[in-house]
Amino acid sequence: MIATERVYVDLYAVPLVEHWRVQLWADQQNHAAHTHLAIGTTGHHQQITSPTTLLPNTLLVWDAQLWTLVNLGEKTTTLLPEVGQPMQLPTAFFLQLFDSGTINIHNSEAHATINEKVRELMDAASPTDLQRANHRFHLVQAYFQHRTDIYKDIPQSTLSRWVKQFREAEASFGCGYVGLLPRTATRGNRQPKAPTDASNLLDQFISEHFETPRQAPAASVYRAYTRACCAANITPLSQRTFYTRLKKRPIHEQTLKRQGAKAAYATEPIVLELAKTTPRHGDRPFAICHLDHTQLDIELRSQVTGRNLGRPWLTLLIDAYSRRILAVYLTFDPPSYRSCMMALRLCVQREGRFPQSVVVDGGKEFHSVYFDTLLARYHCIKKTRPGGKPRFGSVVERLFGTTNTEFIFNLLGNTQASKQPRQLTKVVDPKQLAVWTLADLYTYLSEWAYTIYDTSVHDSLGETPLQVYTDAIAATGEREHRRIAYNEDFLMATRPSTPKGNAKVQPGQGIKVNYLYYWNDAFRNPVVEKTKVSVRYDPFDMGVAYAYLEGRWVKCISQYYSTFAGRTEKEVLLAAQEIRQQDKRNAVSTNISAKRLADFIAAVQEHETLLMQRLRDLEAVGVLENVTPNNEGVPQFPRVSTLDPEIEPHGQDDEQLPPLQNNVELLDLTRLPILGEYR
């Protein structure tokens, strides 16, 4: 920067190797101005002080810098600068500088008062003002030194005025240089010339008619202003004045009043850095993690029928310190506590650790009883970021964009073309180009997140997330006491309970969870009957539930197990909702029972909503198989082997099969019977 003259350094002042003494300036004009400032301050009011008054720790001024006198010896004098190493001078040379006025004793009280005013004048000066002041200072110094050859071409009156201004500033501020600064900005009448009534009325119309949620156009507001002026017999201000005053209004407050808080958030001042010691975001891995959801910009198909199933939802858990992705979960269901549970399950399964604090937004899924209970169980602090302020979650929000640009936008079926619907044609329609299934997308998305992204250099870190994570773990400790075993106890903690948290054991029927009765032979115990027990269920398999009996969790089987085995909680709740709507249309009272639910789900082929949910749940099986090792706890859905009995099943060489075409007859679930498992 010195070589390219982006900053200025006086190369003749001190050697560059003595970096603690080198002063950097924005440009040469600033250097000359401050050099003249120091000369003007000390040049004509040198203090007459005897060297015998120089005691240790006395503050000295030398070359516009403060020095501390450490020791005044017979042969050597030691000075300590504000920044840098001590410097030793021969005492004779030091006294010579002191006698000549090059070194002076620092007057702290007067210096503080004078410096405040001098600093204000210097800060208000432009580079052009400094250049003109430097020229005047050079001529005034020549006048004091009686060098007439330098100022012979300057009019005597002009030079006398500059000398007078220099001496007045020297007497008032202790610095004559600031008296030579041009006063062009203060010339003329600086008071507003517009009539007071018209000006006040204009400000009133801007605040009451323009800066409102109505968002009236500026031209309409000005026309209304002119009509009001004519009615009040006041001369209106010009349209140019109106628009000039609009531009001078604070942008953030104006946007807030016209468009609301979300639109004004972009113009809100940001805090770039609190202090030099502030960590970038947490001081170690797992200290702060971000959990959030987004809908991916890609259309997916069913692996069973080839039917378009829409866009999936992605759930990410990211470590804020290392920017490492700790968990990736993909599902067709909108954000819910189930997605949060699966993300935390994945984190414990892969890393064996639980976050110390989790940053979430104001979504309902992050404020459910199940989610809060799980965090409290493993001593995790939940921090909710303000609504409508994405900068508080910029770590995970930025990663959503990176996922799209680096991975999703390179796949067939991405929805970039649908961003402009007027230009969308059948050839580029993402719904027509969709070829990916949920399970395949999850496999490759996990490989990208856990391998490619993890080992790529991050722009903000300067290293790979994996390297930052590894180095931080080595520096801050493994923290083995916070490790969590991925076992049945942890899985049970991630299973939700009912709103009440318990259920009453009915003799001969068992416990009731989500309209279904569940039974275990342990309920035959007379001590257990008609008592309330803690219950939990698996949201991905409504065929089973769990009850806490005699100090342990026991597995309970539902009524009509063949129908509800492998059904998700959302599918059962959708069926209950449809039954309510049918009863409402038929004007009968709603009494939802397990038999009605089973009969309704058995007729799923006649119902479009549940059929679509069933297809999406079938797609989720592939994701759950990748998440859960050895298929433990994964509901086993019925499988369909072939479309036509005359077609022989294909062997291992699946890649040689032709791709699914539009003219191939797809599997019609409406013609297939509902198959189940019997025990």
XYZ file of C-alpha atoms in Angstrom:
679
model
C 0.000 0.000 0.000
C 2.946 2.348 0.629
C 4.491 1.484 -2.724
C 1.224 2.054 -4.623
C 0.629 5.309 -2.672
C -2.641 4.104 -1.164
C -1.261 5.326 2.171
C 1.438 7.939 2.752
C 4.556 7.537 4.873
C 7.329 10.078 5.339
C 10.227 7.842 4.318
C 12.753 10.368 5.619
C 11.303 10.580 9.137
C 12.221 7.149 10.540
C 13.443 3.877 9.017
C 10.669 1.447 8.075
C 12.326 -1.318 10.098
C 11.445 0.637 13.256
C 7.765 -0.129 12.644
C 6.689 1.053 16.107
C 7.704 4.613 15.150
C 6.364 4.699 11.592
C 3.258 6.860 11.157
C 0.701 6.100 8.420
C -1.319 8.909 6.814
C -4.285 8.845 4.464
C -2.444 11.144 2.038
C 0.388 13.662 1.904
C -1.933 16.607 2.564
C -3.015 15.134 5.908
C 0.605 14.542 6.877
C 1.608 18.090 6.021
C -1.410 19.521 7.850
C -0.724 17.642 11.078
C 2.984 18.438 10.864
C 2.163 22.130 10.545
C -0.371 21.683 13.336
C 2.346 20.470 15.690
C 4.686 23.283 14.666
C 1.951 25.866 15.078
C 1.095 24.577 18.528
C 4.595 24.565 19.992
C 6.516 26.925 17.746
C 5.716 30.253 19.484
C 4.857 29.250 23.054
C 7.757 27.168 24.173
C 7.753 26.565 27.861
C 10.798 27.868 29.722
C 11.587 24.910 31.952
C 14.808 24.006 33.655
C 16.138 20.483 33.031
C 16.305 20.065 36.792
C 12.452 19.853 36.847
C 12.492 16.783 34.583
C 11.532 13.977 36.919
C 10.850 10.304 36.088
C 7.399 9.632 34.486
C 7.204 13.176 33.116
C 5.154 13.347 29.894
C 7.003 14.934 26.970
C 5.906 15.997 23.489
C 8.319 15.185 20.672
C 7.369 15.253 17.014
C 3.625 15.455 17.928
C 3.931 12.221 19.946
C 3.781 11.593 23.665
C 6.846 10.139 25.406
C 7.417 9.204 29.032
C 10.738 10.118 30.633
C 11.950 6.935 32.289
C 15.381 8.105 33.460
C 17.516 11.235 33.007
C 21.038 9.933 33.557
C 24.414 11.597 33.349
C 25.318 9.908 30.079
C 22.103 8.284 28.792
C 18.431 9.332 28.846
C 15.659 6.701 28.377
C 12.335 7.607 26.747
C 9.286 5.333 26.425
C 6.796 5.959 23.555
C 3.056 5.279 23.849
C 3.460 2.212 21.611
C 6.721 0.394 21.027
C 10.066 -0.245 22.644
C 12.020 2.194 24.899
C 14.646 4.398 23.229
C 17.910 5.664 24.701
C 19.511 9.007 23.764
C 22.753 10.595 24.848
C 21.872 13.017 27.636
C 23.728 15.890 25.934
C 21.714 15.369 22.730
C 18.453 15.115 24.704
C 19.134 18.389 26.535
C 19.981 20.047 23.230
C 16.572 19.005 21.831
C 14.859 20.156 25.008
C 16.575 23.566 24.987
C 15.752 24.146 21.318
C 12.040 23.458 21.935
C 11.969 20.289 19.868
C 11.000 18.390 23.028
C 8.506 20.033 25.420
C 6.716 19.115 28.622
C 3.144 18.008 27.974
C 0.413 20.130 29.643
C -2.431 17.587 29.972
C -5.288 19.896 31.091
C -4.706 22.684 28.584
C -3.843 20.172 25.916
C -7.143 18.314 26.369
C -9.236 21.504 26.106
C -7.364 22.847 23.113
C -7.215 19.537 21.308
C -11.010 19.146 21.433
C -11.635 22.375 19.515
C -8.676 21.880 17.207
C -9.873 18.335 16.452
C -13.336 19.618 15.508
C -11.874 22.170 13.087
C -9.489 19.640 11.551
C -12.210 17.004 11.140
C -14.447 19.498 9.328
C -11.701 20.436 6.847
C -11.750 18.867 3.385
C -8.597 17.820 1.485
C -8.881 21.021 -0.571
C -9.063 23.085 2.635
C -5.955 21.358 3.983
C -4.080 22.022 0.754
C -4.913 25.742 0.856
C -4.058 25.936 4.591
C -0.662 24.294 3.926
C 0.096 26.907 1.257
C -0.862 29.763 3.601
C 1.160 28.274 6.471
C 4.250 28.121 4.254
C 3.879 31.843 3.435
C 3.170 32.848 7.056
C 6.264 30.996 8.253
C 8.296 32.783 5.594
C 6.901 36.112 6.883
C 7.980 35.265 10.449
C 11.454 34.329 9.171
C 11.688 37.528 7.056
C 12.169 35.595 3.817
C 10.658 38.200 1.512
C 11.643 36.303 -1.637
C 9.012 33.655 -0.874
C 5.988 35.938 -0.297
C 6.935 38.837 -2.562
C 4.125 38.039 -5.064
C 1.417 37.941 -2.358
C -0.573 41.159 -1.736
C 0.353 42.767 1.562
C -3.253 42.970 2.742
C -3.822 39.269 2.089
C -0.650 38.241 3.878
C -1.481 40.524 6.829
C -4.929 38.951 7.107
C -3.417 35.443 7.195
C -0.877 36.461 9.832
C -3.674 37.987 11.918
C -5.790 34.814 11.639
C -2.781 32.699 12.586
C -2.037 34.736 15.708
C -5.698 34.866 16.795
C -6.022 31.070 16.504
C -2.722 30.677 18.345
C -3.970 32.843 21.186
C -7.388 31.159 21.364
C -6.577 27.493 20.724
C -2.811 27.307 21.108
C -2.587 26.318 17.445
C -2.232 28.936 14.747
C -2.568 26.500 11.880
C -6.331 26.058 12.283
C -6.753 29.816 11.788
C -5.510 29.413 8.208
C -8.222 26.913 7.260
C -10.650 28.400 4.684
C -14.058 29.434 5.977
C -15.922 29.027 2.704
C -18.560 26.745 4.223
C -19.653 29.455 6.662
C -20.100 32.213 4.077
C -23.465 33.663 3.172
C -26.889 33.237 4.737
C -27.227 29.645 5.902
C -30.743 30.061 7.283
C -33.732 28.562 5.367
C -35.351 31.054 3.012
C -38.663 29.233 2.488
C -41.748 30.672 4.205
C -42.351 29.051 7.560
C -46.027 28.223 6.963
C -45.403 26.538 3.612
C -42.390 24.643 4.970
C -44.245 23.371 8.045
C -47.222 22.306 5.921
C -44.895 20.426 3.565
C -43.328 18.503 6.469
C -46.807 17.716 7.776
C -47.933 16.276 4.427
C -44.775 14.156 4.174
C -45.259 12.646 7.629
C -49.069 12.272 7.535
C -49.734 11.434 3.873
C -46.532 10.010 2.374
C -44.996 8.069 5.274
C -48.046 5.872 5.898
C -48.926 2.216 5.151
C -51.100 3.469 2.293
C -47.866 4.037 0.308
C -49.303 6.929 -1.680
C -47.160 8.045 -4.663
C -45.030 11.123 -4.078
C -46.672 12.982 -6.988
C -50.139 12.486 -5.458
C -48.952 13.776 -2.091
C -47.461 16.877 -3.703
C -50.701 17.585 -5.579
C -52.622 17.306 -2.318
C -50.091 19.673 -0.732
C -50.582 22.307 -3.441
C -54.390 22.097 -3.036
C -54.044 22.601 0.706
C -51.765 25.618 0.133
C -54.250 27.173 -2.274
C -57.078 26.632 0.208
C -55.015 28.320 2.952
C -53.866 31.104 0.603
C -50.202 30.059 1.003
C -47.622 29.974 -1.780
C -46.568 26.314 -2.118
C -42.956 25.274 -2.316
C -41.649 23.890 -5.586
C -41.819 20.247 -6.574
C -38.015 20.117 -6.586
C -37.959 21.234 -2.947
C -40.538 18.564 -2.128
C -38.471 15.716 -3.616
C -35.249 17.097 -2.091
C -36.852 17.083 1.345
C -38.118 13.532 0.770
C -34.566 12.351 0.113
C -33.319 14.000 3.296
C -35.727 12.006 5.468
C -34.196 8.975 7.296
C -34.527 5.994 4.960
C -34.993 3.407 7.701
C -37.797 5.280 9.481
C -39.478 6.114 6.179
C -39.417 2.498 4.974
C -40.641 1.316 8.380
C -43.690 3.582 8.221
C -44.530 2.824 4.566
C -43.663 -0.867 4.149
C -43.336 -2.282 7.641
C -40.628 -3.768 9.813
C -39.606 -6.577 7.442
C -38.979 -4.242 4.519
C -37.106 -1.801 6.762
C -34.926 -4.566 8.181
C -32.555 -4.325 5.201
C -31.764 -0.675 6.044
C -31.367 -1.265 9.775
C -27.823 -0.627 11.071
C -25.864 -3.793 11.718
C -23.237 -4.532 14.344
C -20.144 -5.743 12.517
C -18.034 -6.516 15.587
C -18.575 -5.938 19.302
C -14.946 -6.133 20.410
C -11.686 -7.738 19.381
C -12.235 -10.507 21.917
C -15.756 -11.361 20.717
C -15.860 -14.935 19.315
C -17.050 -15.257 15.741
C -20.062 -17.309 16.915
C -19.461 -19.399 19.995
C -16.030 -20.263 21.330
C -16.013 -24.012 20.554
C -17.954 -26.704 18.659
C -21.425 -27.645 19.943
C -21.579 -24.422 22.016
C -24.096 -22.817 19.630
C -26.000 -24.748 16.947
C -28.674 -23.552 14.518
C -31.725 -25.671 13.613
C -34.061 -24.641 10.806
C -36.130 -25.915 7.863
C -36.540 -24.910 4.232
C -38.395 -26.259 1.221
C -35.928 -27.354 -1.438
C -36.264 -26.010 -4.970
C -36.693 -29.387 -6.686
C -39.648 -31.561 -7.749
C -39.586 -35.273 -6.815
C -41.387 -38.380 -8.103
C -42.702 -41.484 -6.400
C -40.504 -44.547 -6.735
C -43.678 -46.716 -6.793
C -45.916 -44.940 -9.304
C -43.697 -42.313 -10.892
C -46.218 -39.671 -9.835
C -45.048 -36.155 -8.962
C -45.084 -35.690 -5.178
C -43.985 -32.059 -4.973
C -41.059 -30.409 -3.214
C -39.444 -31.879 -0.081
C -38.582 -30.109 3.176
C -34.968 -30.010 4.342
C -34.009 -29.805 8.024
C -30.434 -28.767 8.875
C -28.569 -28.713 12.185
C -25.309 -26.741 11.836
C -22.531 -25.952 14.291
C -22.099 -22.166 14.347
C -18.402 -22.167 15.312
C -17.048 -24.523 12.659
C -19.937 -24.139 10.134
C -20.074 -27.941 10.058
C -23.345 -29.675 9.150
C -24.212 -31.984 12.039
C -27.493 -33.423 10.722
C -29.454 -33.535 7.456
C -33.051 -34.771 7.317
C -35.386 -34.835 4.324
C -39.150 -35.364 4.308
C -42.301 -34.415 2.413
C -44.090 -33.367 5.617
C -44.073 -29.661 6.509
C -41.926 -28.642 9.500
C -43.063 -30.330 12.710
C -41.638 -31.695 15.934
C -40.985 -34.963 14.062
C -38.390 -33.278 11.848
C -36.758 -31.684 14.919
C -36.610 -35.057 16.696
C -35.035 -36.774 13.674
C -32.396 -34.031 13.281
C -31.346 -34.392 16.923
C -31.375 -38.191 16.593
C -29.002 -37.918 13.634
C -26.701 -35.563 15.552
C -26.362 -38.022 18.448
C -26.023 -40.985 16.097
C -23.198 -39.397 14.056
C -21.347 -37.331 16.674
C -22.402 -38.854 20.012
C -22.985 -35.315 21.320
C -25.920 -33.019 21.994
C -25.726 -29.239 21.389
C -25.235 -27.054 24.439
C -27.562 -24.401 23.000
C -29.836 -24.414 19.947
C -30.881 -21.275 18.061
C -34.340 -21.565 16.470
C -36.915 -19.208 14.988
C -40.481 -18.605 16.086
C -41.963 -21.654 14.338
C -44.554 -23.690 16.244
C -42.534 -26.875 15.821
C -39.752 -25.377 17.959
C -42.119 -24.507 20.789
C -43.889 -27.828 21.287
C -43.893 -29.641 24.601
C -42.031 -32.620 23.071
C -39.172 -30.482 21.733
C -38.780 -28.486 24.950
C -38.855 -31.674 27.029
C -36.113 -33.282 24.923
C -33.857 -30.218 25.221
C -34.393 -30.003 28.985
C -33.699 -33.728 29.355
C -30.208 -33.314 27.860
C -29.392 -29.870 29.362
C -29.678 -27.919 26.119
C -30.589 -24.210 26.132
C -33.079 -23.035 23.514
C -32.546 -19.518 22.123
C -35.296 -18.029 19.965
C -34.152 -15.429 17.471
C -36.375 -12.379 16.794
C -39.069 -12.791 14.185
C -38.498 -11.263 10.778
C -34.769 -10.721 11.423
C -32.872 -13.268 9.310
C -29.454 -11.826 10.239
C -29.774 -13.518 13.626
C -29.822 -16.848 11.779
C -27.536 -15.882 8.918
C -25.342 -18.931 9.526
C -28.019 -21.468 8.626
C -29.938 -19.190 6.234
C -26.805 -18.731 4.134
C -26.239 -22.484 4.096
C -29.706 -23.010 2.611
C -28.667 -20.838 -0.321
C -25.363 -22.694 -0.641
C -27.223 -26.021 -0.747
C -29.342 -24.787 -3.631
C -26.573 -23.173 -5.674
C -23.928 -25.885 -5.215
C -26.104 -29.011 -5.295
C -29.849 -28.720 -5.985
C -29.570 -26.403 -9.008
C -27.386 -29.006 -10.741
C -30.147 -31.648 -10.714
C -33.024 -32.292 -13.100
C -36.329 -31.000 -11.830
C -34.987 -27.954 -9.986
C -37.502 -25.118 -9.881
C -35.389 -22.237 -11.198
C -37.532 -22.048 -14.336
C -40.753 -21.720 -12.314
C -39.497 -18.487 -10.700
C -40.767 -16.727 -13.839
C -44.145 -18.370 -14.540
C -44.896 -16.286 -17.633
C -41.845 -17.758 -19.371
C -42.511 -21.342 -18.257
C -43.103 -23.897 -21.016
C -43.681 -27.642 -20.954
C -40.145 -28.307 -22.151
C -38.567 -26.669 -19.092
C -41.358 -27.352 -16.600
C -39.739 -28.828 -13.446
C -42.760 -31.077 -12.877
C -42.171 -32.704 -16.261
C -38.399 -33.005 -15.786
C -38.571 -34.491 -12.276
C -36.716 -37.835 -12.070
C -35.358 -37.895 -8.504
C -36.980 -39.813 -5.658
C -36.826 -38.846 -2.010
C -34.565 -41.719 -0.959
C -32.065 -41.159 -3.793
C -31.959 -37.418 -3.185
C -31.366 -37.966 0.528
C -28.483 -40.375 -0.194
C -26.601 -37.938 -2.421
C -27.526 -34.887 -0.343
C -26.040 -36.578 2.733
C -22.854 -37.373 0.817
C -22.567 -33.737 -0.300
C -23.189 -32.366 3.224
C -21.043 -34.827 5.181
C -18.198 -35.223 2.659
C -17.981 -32.560 -0.059
C -19.061 -29.494 1.927
C -17.271 -30.713 5.055
C -13.905 -30.905 3.285
C -14.168 -27.762 1.126
C -12.524 -24.491 2.146
C -15.083 -22.131 3.696
C -14.790 -18.493 2.611
C -15.478 -17.097 6.085
C -13.167 -19.513 7.891
C -10.255 -19.786 5.473
C -10.229 -23.523 6.258
C -12.497 -26.507 5.820
C -15.281 -26.922 8.411
C -13.880 -30.338 9.317
C -10.400 -28.898 9.958
C -11.775 -26.076 12.118
C -13.903 -28.572 14.043
C -10.978 -30.972 14.585
C -8.572 -28.231 15.692
C -11.137 -26.734 18.065
C -11.919 -30.106 19.653
C -8.196 -30.674 20.199
C -7.789 -27.199 21.720
C -10.945 -27.041 23.874
C -11.233 -30.703 24.889
C -13.291 -33.746 23.937
C -15.777 -33.251 26.804
C -16.420 -36.952 27.199
C -18.880 -36.307 30.035
C -21.340 -34.836 27.498
C -21.388 -37.903 25.266
C -24.770 -39.576 24.749
C -25.250 -43.239 23.852
C -27.522 -43.867 20.861
C -29.580 -46.565 22.544
C -33.196 -47.339 23.403
C -33.189 -44.848 26.290
C -32.260 -42.006 23.943
C -34.751 -43.154 21.302
C -37.483 -43.259 23.927
C -36.635 -39.691 24.946
C -37.130 -38.575 21.331
C -40.555 -40.207 21.078
C -43.390 -37.781 21.864
C -46.122 -38.200 24.421
C -49.768 -37.134 24.450
C -50.790 -33.613 25.481
C -51.649 -34.952 28.945
C -48.483 -37.049 29.116
C -50.346 -40.049 30.534
C -53.321 -42.313 29.864
C -55.668 -44.364 32.017
C -55.494 -48.146 31.760
C -58.999 -49.341 30.913
C -59.722 -52.967 31.929
C -59.860 -55.192 28.856
C -59.029 -52.327 26.461
C -55.686 -50.827 27.505
C -54.536 -47.225 26.979
C -55.927 -44.780 24.410
C -53.510 -42.726 22.305
C -54.663 -40.670 19.293
C -58.099 -42.351 19.075
C -56.531 -45.858 19.231
C -56.460 -48.379 22.075
C -53.144 -50.170 22.735
C -52.781 -53.407 24.700
C -50.088 -55.309 26.554
C -50.549 -58.387 28.736
C -49.053 -56.442 31.645
C -52.352 -54.525 31.793
C -54.023 -57.657 33.219
C -52.393 -56.955 36.573
C -55.156 -55.739 38.944
C -52.709 -53.259 40.464
C -52.243 -51.576 37.080
C -55.889 -51.451 35.989
C -57.627 -48.069 36.240
C -54.322 -46.302 36.978
C -52.698 -43.538 34.936
C -49.395 -44.426 33.318
C -46.906 -42.387 31.245
C -47.239 -43.073 27.530
C -45.195 -42.459 24.392
C -45.692 -43.372 20.755
C -43.687 -43.520 17.539
C -44.909 -40.852 15.086
C -43.670 -43.015 12.192
C -45.480 -46.211 13.258
C -48.928 -45.893 14.850
C -49.177 -49.663 15.201
C -47.267 -49.568 18.504
C -47.136 -47.388 21.619
C -45.157 -47.509 24.867
C -46.352 -47.430 28.482
C -44.224 -47.025 31.600
C -45.051 -49.916 33.952
C -43.153 -51.076 37.020
C -40.044 -49.031 36.237
C -39.712 -49.936 32.541
C -41.210 -49.116 29.176
C -43.363 -51.866 27.684
C -44.425 -52.154 24.045
C -48.169 -52.096 23.353
C -49.969 -53.257 20.186
C -52.820 -51.215 18.714
C -56.295 -52.303 17.696
C -56.494 -53.356 14.053
C -52.719 -53.654 14.003
C -52.757 -54.943 10.441
C -54.242 -51.627 9.314
C -52.259 -49.196 11.457
C -48.841 -50.891 11.308
C -46.494 -48.620 9.384
C -49.001 -45.741 9.291
C -47.635 -42.366 10.347
C -49.283 -40.132 12.887
C -50.089 -37.549 10.241
C -51.899 -40.113 8.103
C -54.114 -41.157 11.027
C -54.868 -37.537 11.935
C -55.778 -36.793 8.305
C -58.190 -39.709 8.347
C -59.764 -38.431 11.579
C -60.133 -34.987 10.038
C -61.879 -36.416 6.970
C -64.274 -38.387 9.168
C -65.182 -35.196 11.004
C -65.844 -33.389 7.726
C -68.056 -36.212 6.469
C -70.065 -36.231 9.702
C -70.403 -32.464 9.519
C -71.783 -32.672 5.991
C -74.172 -35.445 7.058
C -75.239 -33.539 10.213
C -74.352 -36.367 12.599
C -72.337 -36.239 15.798
C -68.672 -37.158 15.463
C -67.534 -40.208 17.381
C -64.124 -41.261 16.105
C -63.184 -44.808 17.072
C -60.482 -47.233 16.022
C -62.980 -49.201 13.907
C -64.081 -46.123 11.972
C -60.465 -45.118 11.388
C -59.566 -48.638 10.229
C -62.527 -48.815 7.872
C -61.758 -45.393 6.479
C -58.073 -46.128 5.887
C -59.020 -49.474 4.292
C -60.896 -47.446 1.668
C -57.887 -45.201 1.046
C -57.909 -45.991 -2.657
C -61.040 -43.885 -2.970
C -59.541 -40.903 -1.206
C -57.067 -38.608 -2.932
C -55.682 -36.846 0.164
C -54.795 -39.982 2.081
C -53.523 -41.653 -1.078
C -51.053 -38.806 -1.625
C -49.979 -38.943 2.024
C -49.511 -42.716 1.721
C -47.265 -42.278 -1.311
C -45.169 -39.698 0.533
C -44.852 -41.955 3.586
C -43.688 -44.803 1.335
C -40.992 -42.493 -0.041
C -39.887 -41.662 3.511
C -39.063 -45.313 4.180
C -35.850 -45.035 2.164
C -34.799 -42.015 4.218
C -35.533 -43.760 7.516
C -33.552 -46.793 6.413
C -30.525 -44.548 5.853
C -31.028 -42.785 9.182
C -31.551 -45.834 11.441
C -28.759 -48.449 11.471
C -29.747 -52.070 10.817
C -33.372 -50.929 10.222
C -34.032 -50.858 13.991
C -37.341 -49.227 14.750
C -38.191 -48.650 11.056
C -41.799 -49.512 10.213
C -42.030 -52.181 7.529
C -44.381 -50.993 4.805
C -45.997 -53.447 2.394
C -43.938 -53.784 -0.786
C -45.162 -54.344 -4.350
C -42.838 -56.505 -6.397
C -44.022 -56.226 -10.019
C -46.698 -54.652 -12.127
C -47.569 -57.623 -14.308
C -47.354 -61.289 -13.272
C -46.149 -62.211 -16.750
C -43.090 -59.970 -16.399
C -40.208 -61.791 -14.768
C -38.457 -59.981 -11.901
C -35.216 -58.365 -12.974
C -31.911 -59.462 -11.553
C -28.974 -57.538 -10.099
C -28.236 -55.589 -13.272
C -30.797 -52.858 -12.653
C -28.858 -50.195 -14.504
C -29.584 -51.875 -17.858
C -33.327 -51.393 -17.479
C -34.828 -48.582 -19.596
C -35.915 -45.461 -17.719
C -39.555 -44.837 -16.894
C -41.274 -43.222 -19.902
C -44.547 -41.366 -20.178
C -46.139 -44.103 -22.328
C -45.497 -46.837 -19.733
C -48.550 -47.698 -17.645
C -47.853 -46.704 -14.054
C -48.937 -48.632 -10.984
C -52.510 -47.780 -9.972
C -52.917 -48.121 -6.219
C -56.688 -47.888 -6.542
C -56.746 -51.437 -8.015
C -54.598 -53.063 -5.347
C -55.971 -54.577 -2.113
C -54.719 -53.328 1.232
C -52.269 -55.919 2.559
C -51.186 -56.122 6.188
C -49.302 -58.200 8.704
C -51.034 -60.523 11.144
C -49.800 -61.708 14.544
